[in-house]
Coordinates of C-alpha atoms and ligand atoms in Angstrom, one line a residue:
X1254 CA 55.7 46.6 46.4
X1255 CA 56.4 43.1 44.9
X1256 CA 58.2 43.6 42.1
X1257 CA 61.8 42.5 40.8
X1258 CA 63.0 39.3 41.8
X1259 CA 66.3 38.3 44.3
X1260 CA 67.2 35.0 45.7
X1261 CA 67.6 34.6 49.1
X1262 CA 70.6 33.1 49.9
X1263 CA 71.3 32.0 53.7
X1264 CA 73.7 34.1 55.7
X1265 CA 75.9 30.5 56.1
X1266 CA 75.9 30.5 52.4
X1267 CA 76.7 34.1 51.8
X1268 CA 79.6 33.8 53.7
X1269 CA 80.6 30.3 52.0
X1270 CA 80.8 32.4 48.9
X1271 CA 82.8 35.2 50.9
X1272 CA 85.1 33.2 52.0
X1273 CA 85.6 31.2 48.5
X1274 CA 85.7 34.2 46.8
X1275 CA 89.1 34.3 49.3
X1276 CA 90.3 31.1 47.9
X1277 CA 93.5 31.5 45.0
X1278 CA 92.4 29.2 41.8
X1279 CA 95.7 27.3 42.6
X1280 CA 94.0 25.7 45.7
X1281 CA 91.3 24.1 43.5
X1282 CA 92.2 20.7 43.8
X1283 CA 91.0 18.4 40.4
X1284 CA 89.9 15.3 41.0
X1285 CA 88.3 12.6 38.1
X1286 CA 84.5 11.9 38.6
X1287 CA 85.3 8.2 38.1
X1288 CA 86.6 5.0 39.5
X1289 CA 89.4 3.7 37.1
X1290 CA 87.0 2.4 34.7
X1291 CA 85.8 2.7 31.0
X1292 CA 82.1 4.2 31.9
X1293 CA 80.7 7.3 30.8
X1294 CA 81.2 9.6 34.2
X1295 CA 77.7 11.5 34.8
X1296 CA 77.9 14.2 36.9
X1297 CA 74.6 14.8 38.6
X1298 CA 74.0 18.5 39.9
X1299 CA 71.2 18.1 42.5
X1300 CA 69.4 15.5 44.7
X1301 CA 65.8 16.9 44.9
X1302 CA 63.0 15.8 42.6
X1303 CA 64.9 15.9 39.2
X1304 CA 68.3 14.8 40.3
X1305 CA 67.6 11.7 42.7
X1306 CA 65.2 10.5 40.3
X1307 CA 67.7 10.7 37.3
X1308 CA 70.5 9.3 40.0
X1309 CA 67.6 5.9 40.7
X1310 CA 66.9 5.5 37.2
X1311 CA 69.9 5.7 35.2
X1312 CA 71.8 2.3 34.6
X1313 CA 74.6 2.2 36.8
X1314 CA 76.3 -1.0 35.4
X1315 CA 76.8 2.1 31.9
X1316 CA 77.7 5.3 33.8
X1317 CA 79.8 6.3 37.0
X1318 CA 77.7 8.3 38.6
X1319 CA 78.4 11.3 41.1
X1320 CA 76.0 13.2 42.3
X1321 CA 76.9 16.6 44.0
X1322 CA 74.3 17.9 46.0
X1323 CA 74.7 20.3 49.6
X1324 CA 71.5 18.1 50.8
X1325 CA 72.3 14.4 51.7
X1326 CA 68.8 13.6 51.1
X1327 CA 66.1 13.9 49.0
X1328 CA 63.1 16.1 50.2
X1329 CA 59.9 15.4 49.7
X1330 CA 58.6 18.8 49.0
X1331 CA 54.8 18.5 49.7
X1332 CA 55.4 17.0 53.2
X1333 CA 57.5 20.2 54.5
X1334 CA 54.1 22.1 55.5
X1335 CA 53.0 19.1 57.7
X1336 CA 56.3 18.5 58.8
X1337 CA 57.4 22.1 59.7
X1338 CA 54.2 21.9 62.2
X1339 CA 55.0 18.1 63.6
X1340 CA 52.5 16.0 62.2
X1341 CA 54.6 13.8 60.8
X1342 CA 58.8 14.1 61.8
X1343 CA 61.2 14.8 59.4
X1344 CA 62.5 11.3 58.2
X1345 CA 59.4 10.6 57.0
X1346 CA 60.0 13.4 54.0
X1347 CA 63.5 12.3 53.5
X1348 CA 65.5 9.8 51.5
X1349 CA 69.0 9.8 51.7
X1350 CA 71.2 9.2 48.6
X1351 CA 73.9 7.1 50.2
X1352 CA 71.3 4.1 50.1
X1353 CA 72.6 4.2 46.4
X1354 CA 76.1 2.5 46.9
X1355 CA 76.7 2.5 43.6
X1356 CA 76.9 6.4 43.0
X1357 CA 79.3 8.4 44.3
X1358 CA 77.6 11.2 46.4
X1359 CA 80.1 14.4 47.7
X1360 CA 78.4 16.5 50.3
X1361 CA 78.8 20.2 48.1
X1362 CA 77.9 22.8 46.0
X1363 CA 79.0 23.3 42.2
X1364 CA 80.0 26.9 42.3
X1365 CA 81.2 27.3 38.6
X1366 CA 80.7 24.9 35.3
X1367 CA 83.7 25.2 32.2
X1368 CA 81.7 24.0 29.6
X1369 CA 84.7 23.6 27.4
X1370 CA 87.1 22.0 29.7
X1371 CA 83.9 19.7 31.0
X1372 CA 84.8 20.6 34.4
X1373 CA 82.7 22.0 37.6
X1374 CA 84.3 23.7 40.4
X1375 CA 83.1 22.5 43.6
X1376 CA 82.7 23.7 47.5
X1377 CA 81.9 21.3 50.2
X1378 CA 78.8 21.8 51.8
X1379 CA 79.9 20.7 55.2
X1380 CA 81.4 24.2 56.3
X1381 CA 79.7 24.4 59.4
X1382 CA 80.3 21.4 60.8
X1383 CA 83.8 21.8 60.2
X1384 CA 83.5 25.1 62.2
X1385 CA 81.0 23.9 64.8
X1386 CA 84.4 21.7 65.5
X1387 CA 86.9 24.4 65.3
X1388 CA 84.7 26.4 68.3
X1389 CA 84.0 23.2 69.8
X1390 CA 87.8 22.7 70.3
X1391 CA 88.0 25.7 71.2
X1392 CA 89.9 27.6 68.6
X1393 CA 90.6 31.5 69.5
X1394 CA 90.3 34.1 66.6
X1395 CA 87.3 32.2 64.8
X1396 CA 85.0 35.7 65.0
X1397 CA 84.9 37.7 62.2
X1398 CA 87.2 35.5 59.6
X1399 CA 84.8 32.3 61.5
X1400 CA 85.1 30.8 58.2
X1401 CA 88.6 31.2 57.9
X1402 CA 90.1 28.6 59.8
X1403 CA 87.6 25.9 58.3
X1404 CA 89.3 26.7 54.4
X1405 CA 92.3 25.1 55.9
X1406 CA 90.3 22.0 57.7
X1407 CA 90.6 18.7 56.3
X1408 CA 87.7 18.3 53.7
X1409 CA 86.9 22.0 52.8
X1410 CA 88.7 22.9 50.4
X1411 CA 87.1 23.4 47.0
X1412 CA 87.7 21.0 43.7
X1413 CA 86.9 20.3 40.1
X1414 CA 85.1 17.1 38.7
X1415 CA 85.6 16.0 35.0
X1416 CA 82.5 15.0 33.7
X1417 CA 81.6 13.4 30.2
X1418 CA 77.3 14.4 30.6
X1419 CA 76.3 16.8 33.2
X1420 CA 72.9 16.8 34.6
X1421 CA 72.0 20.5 36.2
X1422 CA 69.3 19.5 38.6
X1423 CA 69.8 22.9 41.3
X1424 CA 66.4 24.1 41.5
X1425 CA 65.6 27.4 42.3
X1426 CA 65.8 29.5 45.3
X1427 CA 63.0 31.5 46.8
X1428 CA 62.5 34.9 45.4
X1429 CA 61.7 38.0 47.9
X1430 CA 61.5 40.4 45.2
X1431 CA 64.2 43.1 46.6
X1432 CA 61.9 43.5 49.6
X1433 CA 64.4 44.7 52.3
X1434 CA 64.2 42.6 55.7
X1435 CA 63.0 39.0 54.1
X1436 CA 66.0 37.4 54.0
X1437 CA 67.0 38.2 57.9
X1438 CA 63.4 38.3 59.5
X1439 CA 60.8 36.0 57.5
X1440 CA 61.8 32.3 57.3
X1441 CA 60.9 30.4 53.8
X1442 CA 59.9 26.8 53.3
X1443 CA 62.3 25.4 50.7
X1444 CA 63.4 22.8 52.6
X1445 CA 63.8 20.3 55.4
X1446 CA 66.1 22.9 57.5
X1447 CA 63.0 25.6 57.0
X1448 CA 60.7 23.5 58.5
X1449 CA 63.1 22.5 61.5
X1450 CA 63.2 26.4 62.3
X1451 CA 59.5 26.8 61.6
X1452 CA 58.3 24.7 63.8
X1453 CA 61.1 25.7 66.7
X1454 CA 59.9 29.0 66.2
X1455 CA 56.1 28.2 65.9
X1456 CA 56.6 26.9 69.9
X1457 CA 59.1 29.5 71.0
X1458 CA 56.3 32.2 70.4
X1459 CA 53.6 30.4 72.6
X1460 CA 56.8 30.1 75.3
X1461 CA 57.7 34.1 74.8
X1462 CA 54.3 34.7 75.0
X1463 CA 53.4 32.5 78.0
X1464 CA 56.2 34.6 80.1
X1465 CA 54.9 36.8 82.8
X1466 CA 55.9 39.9 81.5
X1467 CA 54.4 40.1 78.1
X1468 CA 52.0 42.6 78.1
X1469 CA 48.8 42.1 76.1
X1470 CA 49.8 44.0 73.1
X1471 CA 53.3 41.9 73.0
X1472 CA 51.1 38.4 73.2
X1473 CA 48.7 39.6 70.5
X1474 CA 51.7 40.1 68.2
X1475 CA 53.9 37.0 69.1
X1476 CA 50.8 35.1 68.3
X1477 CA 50.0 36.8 65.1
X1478 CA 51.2 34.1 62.7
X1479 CA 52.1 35.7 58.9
X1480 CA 51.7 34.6 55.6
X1481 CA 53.2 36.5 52.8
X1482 CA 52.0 34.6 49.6
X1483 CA 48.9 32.9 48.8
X1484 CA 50.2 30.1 46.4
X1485 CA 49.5 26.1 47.0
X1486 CA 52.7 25.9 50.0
X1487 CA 51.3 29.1 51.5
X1488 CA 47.7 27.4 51.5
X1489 CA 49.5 24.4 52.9
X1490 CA 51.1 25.7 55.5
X1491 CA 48.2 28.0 56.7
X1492 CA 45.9 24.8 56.9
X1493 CA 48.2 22.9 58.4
X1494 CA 49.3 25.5 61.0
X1495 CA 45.5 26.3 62.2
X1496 CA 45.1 22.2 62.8
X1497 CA 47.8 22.5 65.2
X1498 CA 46.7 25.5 66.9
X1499 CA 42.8 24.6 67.1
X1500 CA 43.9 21.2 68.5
X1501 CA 47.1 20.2 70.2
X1502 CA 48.4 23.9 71.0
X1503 CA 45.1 24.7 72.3
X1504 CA 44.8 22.3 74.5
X1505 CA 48.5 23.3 75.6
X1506 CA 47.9 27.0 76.0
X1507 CA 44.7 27.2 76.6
X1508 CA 45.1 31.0 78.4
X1509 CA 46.5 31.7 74.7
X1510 CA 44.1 30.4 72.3
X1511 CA 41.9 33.7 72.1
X1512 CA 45.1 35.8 70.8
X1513 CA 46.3 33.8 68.1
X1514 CA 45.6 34.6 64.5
X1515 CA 46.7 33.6 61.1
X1516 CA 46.8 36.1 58.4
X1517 CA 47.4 35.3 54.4
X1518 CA 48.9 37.9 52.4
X1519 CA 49.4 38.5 48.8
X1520 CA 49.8 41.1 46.2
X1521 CA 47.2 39.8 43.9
X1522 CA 43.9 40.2 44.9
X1523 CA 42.8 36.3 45.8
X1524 CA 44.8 33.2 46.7
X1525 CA 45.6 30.1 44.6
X1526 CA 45.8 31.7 41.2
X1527 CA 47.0 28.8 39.8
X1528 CA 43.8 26.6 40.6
X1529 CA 40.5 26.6 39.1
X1530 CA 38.4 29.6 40.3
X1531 CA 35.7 27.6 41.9
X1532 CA 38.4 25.9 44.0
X1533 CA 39.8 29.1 44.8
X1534 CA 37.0 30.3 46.1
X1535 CA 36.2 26.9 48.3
X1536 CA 39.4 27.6 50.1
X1537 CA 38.4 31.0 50.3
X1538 CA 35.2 30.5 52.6
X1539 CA 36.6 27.7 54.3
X1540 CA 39.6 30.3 55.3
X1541 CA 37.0 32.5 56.4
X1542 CA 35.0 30.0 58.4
X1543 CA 38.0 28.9 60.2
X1544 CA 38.8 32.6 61.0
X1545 CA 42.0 32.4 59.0
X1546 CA 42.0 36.0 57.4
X1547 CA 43.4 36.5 53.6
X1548 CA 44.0 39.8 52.8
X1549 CA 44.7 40.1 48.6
X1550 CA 46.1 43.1 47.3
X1551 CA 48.3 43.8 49.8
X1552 CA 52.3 45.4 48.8
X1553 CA 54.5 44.3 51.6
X1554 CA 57.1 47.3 51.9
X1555 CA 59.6 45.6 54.4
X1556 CA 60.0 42.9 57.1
X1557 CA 61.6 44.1 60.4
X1558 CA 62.2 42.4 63.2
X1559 CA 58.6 41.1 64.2
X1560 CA 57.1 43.2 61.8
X1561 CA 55.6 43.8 58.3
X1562 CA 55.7 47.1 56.8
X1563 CA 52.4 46.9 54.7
X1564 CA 51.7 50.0 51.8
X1565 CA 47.7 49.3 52.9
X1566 CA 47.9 49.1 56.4
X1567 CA 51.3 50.3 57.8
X1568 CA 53.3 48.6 60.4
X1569 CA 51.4 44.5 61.4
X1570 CA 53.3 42.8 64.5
X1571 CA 54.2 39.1 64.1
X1572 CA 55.5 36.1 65.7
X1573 CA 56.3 34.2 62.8
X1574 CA 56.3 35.2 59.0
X1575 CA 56.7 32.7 56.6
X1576 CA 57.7 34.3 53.1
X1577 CA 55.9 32.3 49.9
X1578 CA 55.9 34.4 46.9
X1579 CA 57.5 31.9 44.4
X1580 CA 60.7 31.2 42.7
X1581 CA 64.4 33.2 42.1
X1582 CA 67.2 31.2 39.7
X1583 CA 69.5 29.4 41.3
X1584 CA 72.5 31.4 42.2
X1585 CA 75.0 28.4 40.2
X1586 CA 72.4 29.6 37.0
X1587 CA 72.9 33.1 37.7
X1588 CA 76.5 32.2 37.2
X1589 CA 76.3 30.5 33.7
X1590 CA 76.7 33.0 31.5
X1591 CA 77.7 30.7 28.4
X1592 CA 74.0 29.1 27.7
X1593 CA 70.9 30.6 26.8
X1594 CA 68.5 31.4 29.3
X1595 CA 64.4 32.3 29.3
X1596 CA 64.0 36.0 29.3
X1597 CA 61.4 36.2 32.4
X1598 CA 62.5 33.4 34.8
X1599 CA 66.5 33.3 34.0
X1600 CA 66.3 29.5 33.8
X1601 CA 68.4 27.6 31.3
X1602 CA 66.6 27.4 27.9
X1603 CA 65.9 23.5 27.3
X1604 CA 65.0 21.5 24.5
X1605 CA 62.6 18.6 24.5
X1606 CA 64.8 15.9 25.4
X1607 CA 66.4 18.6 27.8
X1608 CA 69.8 19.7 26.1
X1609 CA 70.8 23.2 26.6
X1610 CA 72.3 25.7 24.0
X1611 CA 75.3 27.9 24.1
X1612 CA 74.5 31.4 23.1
X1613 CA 76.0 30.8 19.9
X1614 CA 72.8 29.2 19.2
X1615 CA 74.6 25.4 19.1
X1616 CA 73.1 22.4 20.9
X1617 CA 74.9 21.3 24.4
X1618 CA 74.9 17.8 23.0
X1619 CA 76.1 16.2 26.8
X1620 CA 74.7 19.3 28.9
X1621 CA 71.1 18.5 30.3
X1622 CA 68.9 20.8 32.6
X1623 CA 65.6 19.5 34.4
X1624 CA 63.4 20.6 36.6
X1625 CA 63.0 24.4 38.7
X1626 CA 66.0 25.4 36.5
X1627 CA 65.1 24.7 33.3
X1628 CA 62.6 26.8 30.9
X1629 CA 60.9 24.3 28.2
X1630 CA 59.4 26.2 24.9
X1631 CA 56.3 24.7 26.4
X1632 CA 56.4 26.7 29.7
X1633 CA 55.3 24.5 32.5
X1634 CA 54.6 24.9 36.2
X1635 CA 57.8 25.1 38.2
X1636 CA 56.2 21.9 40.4
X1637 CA 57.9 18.3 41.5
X1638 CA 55.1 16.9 39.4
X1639 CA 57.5 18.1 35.9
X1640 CA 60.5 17.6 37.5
X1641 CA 59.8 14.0 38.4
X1642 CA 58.4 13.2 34.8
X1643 CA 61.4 15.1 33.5
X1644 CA 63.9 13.0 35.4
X1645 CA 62.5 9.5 34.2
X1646 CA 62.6 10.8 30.6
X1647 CA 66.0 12.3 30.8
X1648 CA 67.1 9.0 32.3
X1649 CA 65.5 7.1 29.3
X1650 CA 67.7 9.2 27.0
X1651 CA 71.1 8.1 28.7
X1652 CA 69.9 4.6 29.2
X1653 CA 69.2 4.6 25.3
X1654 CA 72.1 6.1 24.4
X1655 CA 74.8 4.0 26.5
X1656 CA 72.2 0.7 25.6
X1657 CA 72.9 1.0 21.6
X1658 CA 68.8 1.5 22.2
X1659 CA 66.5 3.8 20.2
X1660 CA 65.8 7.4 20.8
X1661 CA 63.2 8.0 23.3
X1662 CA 62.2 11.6 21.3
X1663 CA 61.0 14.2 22.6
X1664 CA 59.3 14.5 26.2
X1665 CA 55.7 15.6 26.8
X1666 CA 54.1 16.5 30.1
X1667 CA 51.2 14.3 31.2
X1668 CA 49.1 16.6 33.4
X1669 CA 48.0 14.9 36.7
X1670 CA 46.2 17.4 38.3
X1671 CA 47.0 19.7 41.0
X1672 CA 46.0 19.3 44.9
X1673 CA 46.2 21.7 47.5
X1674 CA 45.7 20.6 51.4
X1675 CA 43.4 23.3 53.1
X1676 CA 43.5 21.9 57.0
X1677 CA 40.8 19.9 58.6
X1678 CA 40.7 16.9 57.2
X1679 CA 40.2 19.1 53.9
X1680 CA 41.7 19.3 50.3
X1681 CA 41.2 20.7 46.7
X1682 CA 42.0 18.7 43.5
X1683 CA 42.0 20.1 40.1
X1684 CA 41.4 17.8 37.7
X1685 CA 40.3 20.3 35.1
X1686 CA 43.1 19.8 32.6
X1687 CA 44.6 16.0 33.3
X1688 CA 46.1 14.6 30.5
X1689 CA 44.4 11.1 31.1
X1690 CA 41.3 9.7 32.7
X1691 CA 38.4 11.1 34.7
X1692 CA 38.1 15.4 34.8
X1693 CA 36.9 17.6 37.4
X1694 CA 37.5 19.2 40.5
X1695 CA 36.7 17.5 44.4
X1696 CA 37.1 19.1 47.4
X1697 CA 36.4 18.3 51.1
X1698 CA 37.0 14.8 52.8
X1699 CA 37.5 13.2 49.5
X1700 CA 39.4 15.4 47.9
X1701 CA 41.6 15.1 51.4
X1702 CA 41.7 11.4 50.8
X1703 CA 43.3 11.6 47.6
X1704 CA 45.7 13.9 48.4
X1705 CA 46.9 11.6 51.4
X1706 CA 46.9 8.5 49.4
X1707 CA 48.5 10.2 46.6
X1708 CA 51.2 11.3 48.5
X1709 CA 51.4 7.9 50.4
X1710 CA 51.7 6.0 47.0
X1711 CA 54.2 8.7 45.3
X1712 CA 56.8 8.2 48.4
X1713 CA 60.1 6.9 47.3
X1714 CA 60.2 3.6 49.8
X1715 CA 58.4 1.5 51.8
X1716 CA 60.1 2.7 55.3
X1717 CA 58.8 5.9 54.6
X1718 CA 55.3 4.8 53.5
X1719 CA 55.0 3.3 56.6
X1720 CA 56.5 6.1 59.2
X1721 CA 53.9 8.5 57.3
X1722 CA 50.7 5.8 58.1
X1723 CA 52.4 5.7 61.8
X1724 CA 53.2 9.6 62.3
X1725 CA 49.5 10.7 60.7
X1726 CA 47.6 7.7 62.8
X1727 CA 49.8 8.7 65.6
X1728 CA 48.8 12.4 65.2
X1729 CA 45.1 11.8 64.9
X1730 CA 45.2 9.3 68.0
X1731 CA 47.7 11.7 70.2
X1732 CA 48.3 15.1 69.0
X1733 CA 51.6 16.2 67.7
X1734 CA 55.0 16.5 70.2
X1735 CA 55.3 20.3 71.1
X1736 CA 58.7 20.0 72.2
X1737 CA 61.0 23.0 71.3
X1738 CA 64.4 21.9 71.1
Ligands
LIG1411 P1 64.7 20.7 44.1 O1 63.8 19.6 44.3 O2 64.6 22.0 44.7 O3 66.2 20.2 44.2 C1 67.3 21.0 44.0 C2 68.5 20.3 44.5 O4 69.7 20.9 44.1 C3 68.5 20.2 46.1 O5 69.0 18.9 46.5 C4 69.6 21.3 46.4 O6 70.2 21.1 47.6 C5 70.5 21.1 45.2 N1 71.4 22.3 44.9 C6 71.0 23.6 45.0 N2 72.1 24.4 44.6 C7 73.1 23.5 44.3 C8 74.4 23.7 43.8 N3 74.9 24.9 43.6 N4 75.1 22.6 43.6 C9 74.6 21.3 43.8 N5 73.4 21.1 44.2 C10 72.6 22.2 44.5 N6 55.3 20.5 43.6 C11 54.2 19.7 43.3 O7 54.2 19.2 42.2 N7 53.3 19.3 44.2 C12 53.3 19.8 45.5 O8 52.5 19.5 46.4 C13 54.4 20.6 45.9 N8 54.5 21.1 47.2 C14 55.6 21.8 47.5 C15 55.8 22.2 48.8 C16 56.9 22.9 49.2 C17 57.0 23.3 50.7 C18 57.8 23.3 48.3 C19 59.1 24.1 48.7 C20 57.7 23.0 47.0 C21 56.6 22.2 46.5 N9 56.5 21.8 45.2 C22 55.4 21.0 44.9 C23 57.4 22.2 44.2 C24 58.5 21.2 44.0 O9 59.1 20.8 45.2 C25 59.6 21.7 43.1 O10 59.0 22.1 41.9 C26 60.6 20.6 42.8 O11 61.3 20.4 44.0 C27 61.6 21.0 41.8 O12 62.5 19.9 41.6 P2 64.1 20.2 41.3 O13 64.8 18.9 41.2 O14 64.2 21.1 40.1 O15 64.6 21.1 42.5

């Protein structure tokens, strides 16, 4: 049954926090966020939607500004489905944030914030390269304490940044709700990493089951590809995923084609709740027609390995299951125990020009939360859409404060719409609630049309506009690379 929410943190990362758990305080080195200069240092917590957009905009000739962020690179979310599938590569979701080389940018995660000393304790994210070198050199004794050895390699220790404004821009992680198994069997789609594995896995299953001794019964299962959550990604990635296999996988494994299925699951009773009903239900039949099956109302017990444990239907075989079911605070948020927090989503309580509060009820005057983290009074969708608009205000209200300028006020949210890629050169858009110009929903070819253009136009550079044209013309005119590797 889905009920309470946990995070799912990465084995890698669990025993990151193991191992700095390990670590004596006296080993946490301090180091200024600045160059020797008279700037305001902003510290930038982040480098997805909110923070790399806070990091472009915010005048860098006024602030020295660091941004800490485990990801080098900025992901461009709605691109993972299509990417974790390979029909466009990875680059052309990515930008990376040394291209700013006026920011400083360290590779890590901020573990712990003092709010009254201004300072954020720090782990470098680049662990398990440092280890991948140890065993590489071939280091004896790295098993069990494997992370061991890297604590004392040059460049992983952990540190604390001074900051004079601190932008939390984390995220959130994705939430399994306690059901035992997820974490080790199913994979999510967070990020750029998920979608590497997804789509080595995706062609590892037509390998397995191509072998000679699979039986039948073994094929059927390796070729059963899951779905547990029937939100907008979920959508996504089942669209996306039934292009591939009706076209270039096909035509690859043609003896497999007739085992393969793709099945949506969700507790509640149809998919895309958070879509217009009439668009819902488009999706619906065109799942149907396409023979992708969507079984609502459904209480996933338990993942094993290579299989759900379903209350309706008891034990389903997979090949893949890709987990969906929404969002789980940030682990660095679960750690804040100082500011104010929303009741149902544990994010950090924001005002409208983003400043947190302590629990003593007083403004964080230089402490600002955007994005997945953050809970506005005005609750809005947990989508890049906010984050992004967020992000420009939030840089408006440093600019205007460093500039001498005037207030920017408060933020509102200007509702764009939602869209929702459904596979075959198909899409929804909801235009049902916009906040400016035409209302109303499309669907079909032109709705797909938007979505692409949308998507093309919203991309952060020009090199990346241009890979995406290349990768999707290259996909329509040759298939995707099925390589596994
Ligand atoms: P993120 O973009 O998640 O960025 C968080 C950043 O913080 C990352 O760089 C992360 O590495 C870093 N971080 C995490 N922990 C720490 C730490 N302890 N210290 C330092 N840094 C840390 N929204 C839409 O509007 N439209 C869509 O089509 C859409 N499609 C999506 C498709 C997928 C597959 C996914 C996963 C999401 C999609 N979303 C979409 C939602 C959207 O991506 C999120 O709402 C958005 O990314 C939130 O932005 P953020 O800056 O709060 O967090």
């Amino acid at each position: 049954m889905l009920r309470a929410t946990t995070q799912a943190v990465s084995p890698a990362r669990r025993a990151q926090g193991a191992t700095r758990l390990a670590l004596a305080s006296s080993e946490v080195r301090h180091f200024s966020s600045t160059r020797p200069s008279q700037k305001q240092r902003l510290v930038i917590l982040g480098s997805g939607w909110g923070g790399y957009e806070v990091m472009q905009r915010v005048d860098k000739r006024k602030y020295d500004v660091t941004v800490v962020s485990p990801n080098s690179y900025f992901a461009f979310t709605p691109l993972l489905t299509g990417a974790s599938v390979g029909t466009i590569d990875f680059n052309s979701a990515l930008e990376p944030v040394r291209r700013y080389s006026q920011v400083r940018y360290l590779q890590a995660w901020a573990d712990k914030v003092d709010f009254d000393r201004k300072r954020i304790t720090c782990m470098p994210a680049t662990g398990s390269s440092a280890k991948k070198q140890l065993i590489d050199s071939k280091i004896q004794d790295i098993q069990d304490q494997s992370l061991k050895p890297a604590a004392s390699y040059p460049g992983w220790k952990p540190f604390e940044l001074t900051y004079d404004k601190l932008v939390v821009a984390v995220g959130a992680y994705s939430a399994t709700f306690g059901t035992p198994g997820v974490a080790d069997h199913a994979y999510f789609l967070k990020d750029v990493r998920d979608a590497a594995k997804i789509r080595n896995r995706i062609y590892e299953c037509f390998e397995l089951a191509s072998q000679p001794t699979v039986t039948d019964q073994e094929r059927a299962g390796l070729l059963h590809f899951a779905i547990v959550g029937g939100g907008p990604t979920g959508v996504e990635f089942a669209g996306e995923l039934h292009d591939t296999l009706t076209t270039d996988l096909e035509q690859a494994y043609p003896e497999l084609a007739p085992h393969c299925r793709i099945t949506l699951y969700d507790v509640a009773p149809n998919i895309l709740g958070s879509f217009d009903k009439s668009l819902a239900e488009y999706a619906t039949k065109k799942f149907d027609r396409a023979g992708i099956s969507i079984k609502g109302s459904r209480h996933v017990k338990r993942v094993g390995e290579g299989y759900l444990e379903i209350e309706e239907e008891g034990k389903v075989p997979f090949g893949l299951c890709v987990w969906n079911t929404g969002l789980a605070p940030n682990p660095l948020i679960e750690s804040i125990s100082e500011l104010e927090k929303d009741e149902k989503t544990h994010s950090l309580k924001i005002s409208d020009q983003f400043r947190t509060t302590s629990t003593e009820g007083q403004e964080m005057k230089d402490v600002f939360c955007i994005g997945d983290a953050s809970a506005l009074k005005e609750k809005l969708p947990a989508t890049a859409q906010v984050a992004s608009q967020e992000a420009q205000w939030l840089a408006k209200i440093l600019n205007a404060e460093v500039r001498g300028r005037a207030d920017p006020g408060a933020f509102t949210f200007h509702n764009q719409g939602t869209m929702a890629y459904i596979g075959d050169w198909s899409a929804i858009v909801d235009r049902s609630e916009v906040s400016e110009g035409p209302k109303g929903e499309l669907t079909g070819r032109a709705a797909w049309l938007l979505w692409r253009s949308a998507y093309l136009y919203k991309s952060l550079s020009w090199r990346n506009r241009i890979s995406l044209l290349y990768h999707w013309f290259a996909t329509w005119l040759g298939g995707r690379r099925l390589s596994r590797y």
